[in-house]
Amino acid sequence: MPSESRPADQQSDTSPDRVREIFQAAADLAAEYLRRSDDPQTPVTLNPPPSAIHKRVPLKLDGPAVPVDALMEQARDLMELSVRTGSANFSNQLFSGFDPVAIVGEWLTAVMNASMYTYEVAPAMTLVEREVIARMGKAVGWTGCEGLFTPGGSLSNLMAMLMARQRALPKVKSRGLQGSKLVVFTSAESHYSVERAAVILGLGTEGVVQVPQDRYGRMRVDAFEHAVRQVRAEGRQPMMVVATAGSTVFGAYDPIGAIADIAEREGLWLHVDGAYGASALLSDTRRGLLAGAERADSLTWCAHKMLNVPLSASVIIVREPGLLHQCNAVHAEYLYHADNDAPDLDTGEMSIQCGRRVDALKVWLAWKARGDAGMAQIVDRKFELASTMRDIVRARERFELLSDPDDVGGGCNTCFVYHAPSLDGLPADRRLRAIDASTHVLRERVRLRGRLLTNYAPVFGVRAFRHVSANDRATEAELALILDEIEAVGHDLDLRPLADVETRPTP
Ligand code: ABU
């Protein structure tokens, strides 16, 4: 006979007092972690080698049960050995900072543990997702659009490409590509996920034409036009163009309006990859960077990049409702019951996933807590800090800014190189080679000091520092610290031997 009450050990794990106790311990841990992350004196990373992590935390999962108090200590150690991405000294990726309300959204999401396939199992969250998508669509200038949260920008771009393929080949779901030679145009500075999606979708890497960029990292429209002509002349079928709003290296915004003119004339699907930069739509002063986005067919937007929401919070929005379903539905009757009350509220068949986590709640809570003005303020502050960073770079004698997006409306990335004293007097070609290699050497030294983490990337063929203005809480002192650290490691270092390094290692 089944027991009337739960077994004693399960009761003790989930009693209200025990749940509160565990949550309180975790809340204390989280609050202290974030306090320390926000302190500029706290190292961003301890750069632990794997051996150090193994030494400090018993990672193996083959032992006896560990009491929760002891487990919290182990969690604290793991957090100490992690990178403090919320710190203003973390400018390594396109996200930084934190929002306590949004973090709570993530936590409450886990408490409810819904899955976003059917309305019956995620009723409130389905409507929350709809609202967030509708609000983002409104920022683009769309009404009646639809969309979904996806696991990240790469997946949002993949879904856009799926829809473009569906429009180009309406029978692709049943018949496959059937030898079609579909082509996607995107800028040479676009995110690599476009190429990867082309592989997944059967277009192949040769199905992507990378259009050259201008000196600000934006797609050259004349080159795009030329590329479309060339592809047609080769007997291939232009399918879509992916314009980038906020490229990963330059933070550049492609001229979407001019690209839309050509896309319309040529019958191409226009997707805007605004994973990084679409948040500019929320700012009265920066919205113009995406002028023309309202003419696109679809748009990717990651709230976890510019809006301080924890990963991941990426959406794909499509102007024409119904397409996501058309592309992805395969009629899994066991789950999506056609005779239920509200089949049109089941989002599962719009997705390439089955189980799908709730990512909308944290965005909704953060947006509610800040209001439209508060969201715009985050964006404005990041753009302003980026301009300040470029002023600081320009003002420092041994640093050289490689591109200034402020000439063309702004951007959140700052790409620069350092001219070490040891390289003075080298002939230009050898000097360039040494600067290229020295960026890597200096960045490694800065990284190992641990005070901050910033990245580097190829810029016009030379490795350069790429600072991302990703944390709206940064101060001028924290921006200047990056240059101070580079000078501290590079001023007295003899970098001349790097001029003899023939090529940089290929990945
Ligand atoms: N979409 C992730 C980009 C990562 C980076 O460039 O830092």
Short mmCIF file of N, CA and C and ligand atoms in Angstrom, two decimals, residues 92-95 153-154 191-193 247-249 275-276 302 304-305 413 455 466 468, ligand 1:
data_model
loop_
_atom_site.label_atom_id
_atom_site.label_comp_id
_atom_site.label_asym_id
_atom_site.label_seq_id
_atom_site.Cartn_x
_atom_site.Cartn_y
_atom_site.Cartn_z
N ASN A 92 35.63 41.64 -21.24
CA ASN A 92 36.15 40.60 -22.14
C ASN A 92 35.13 40.16 -23.17
N GLN A 93 33.86 40.20 -22.80
CA GLN A 93 32.81 39.76 -23.70
C GLN A 93 31.79 40.88 -23.87
N LEU A 94 30.69 40.54 -24.53
CA LEU A 94 29.72 41.58 -24.87
C LEU A 94 28.70 41.79 -23.75
N PHE A 95 28.91 41.16 -22.62
CA PHE A 95 28.02 41.35 -21.47
C PHE A 95 28.86 41.59 -20.23
N GLY A 153 22.05 33.96 -29.22
CA GLY A 153 22.02 34.68 -30.49
C GLY A 153 22.28 33.78 -31.68
N SER A 154 23.17 32.81 -31.50
CA SER A 154 23.49 31.91 -32.62
C SER A 154 22.24 31.14 -33.04
N HIS A 191 28.75 37.89 -37.22
CA HIS A 191 29.05 36.84 -36.25
C HIS A 191 29.22 35.48 -36.94
N TYR A 192 30.12 34.67 -36.41
CA TYR A 192 30.41 33.39 -37.07
C TYR A 192 29.22 32.44 -37.08
N SER A 193 28.21 32.75 -36.28
CA SER A 193 27.03 31.86 -36.23
C SER A 193 26.32 31.81 -37.58
N SER A 247 28.46 44.74 -34.31
CA SER A 247 29.33 43.59 -34.64
C SER A 247 30.23 43.28 -33.44
N THR A 248 30.69 42.03 -33.39
CA THR A 248 31.40 41.59 -32.19
C THR A 248 32.72 42.32 -31.97
N VAL A 249 33.44 42.62 -33.03
CA VAL A 249 34.75 43.25 -32.84
C VAL A 249 34.62 44.78 -32.82
N ALA A 275 21.88 40.86 -32.03
CA ALA A 275 22.14 40.15 -30.77
C ALA A 275 22.79 41.10 -29.77
N TYR A 276 23.83 41.77 -30.23
CA TYR A 276 24.56 42.68 -29.35
C TYR A 276 23.91 44.06 -29.32
N CYS A 302 19.55 40.05 -28.09
CA CYS A 302 19.91 39.40 -26.83
C CYS A 302 19.85 40.41 -25.70
N HIS A 304 20.56 39.72 -22.79
CA HIS A 304 21.66 39.44 -21.85
C HIS A 304 22.95 40.16 -22.25
N LYS A 305 22.95 40.79 -23.41
CA LYS A 305 24.18 41.48 -23.78
C LYS A 305 24.16 42.92 -23.23
N ASN A 413 32.18 49.40 -28.64
CA ASN A 413 33.50 48.77 -28.60
C ASN A 413 34.60 49.78 -28.93
N ASN A 455 39.65 41.70 -23.85
CA ASN A 455 39.99 40.75 -24.90
C ASN A 455 40.73 41.42 -26.05
N ARG A 466 40.35 44.77 -27.78
CA ARG A 466 38.94 45.11 -28.00
C ARG A 466 38.30 45.31 -26.63
N VAL A 468 35.10 46.27 -24.51
CA VAL A 468 33.65 46.36 -24.65
C VAL A 468 33.09 47.16 -23.48
N1 ABU B 1 27.96 36.28 -29.29
C1 ABU B 1 29.01 36.15 -28.38
C2 ABU B 1 30.14 37.08 -28.73
C3 ABU B 1 31.29 36.85 -27.86
C4 ABU B 1 32.31 37.96 -27.94
O1 ABU B 1 32.59 38.46 -29.01
O2 ABU B 1 32.87 38.38 -26.95
#
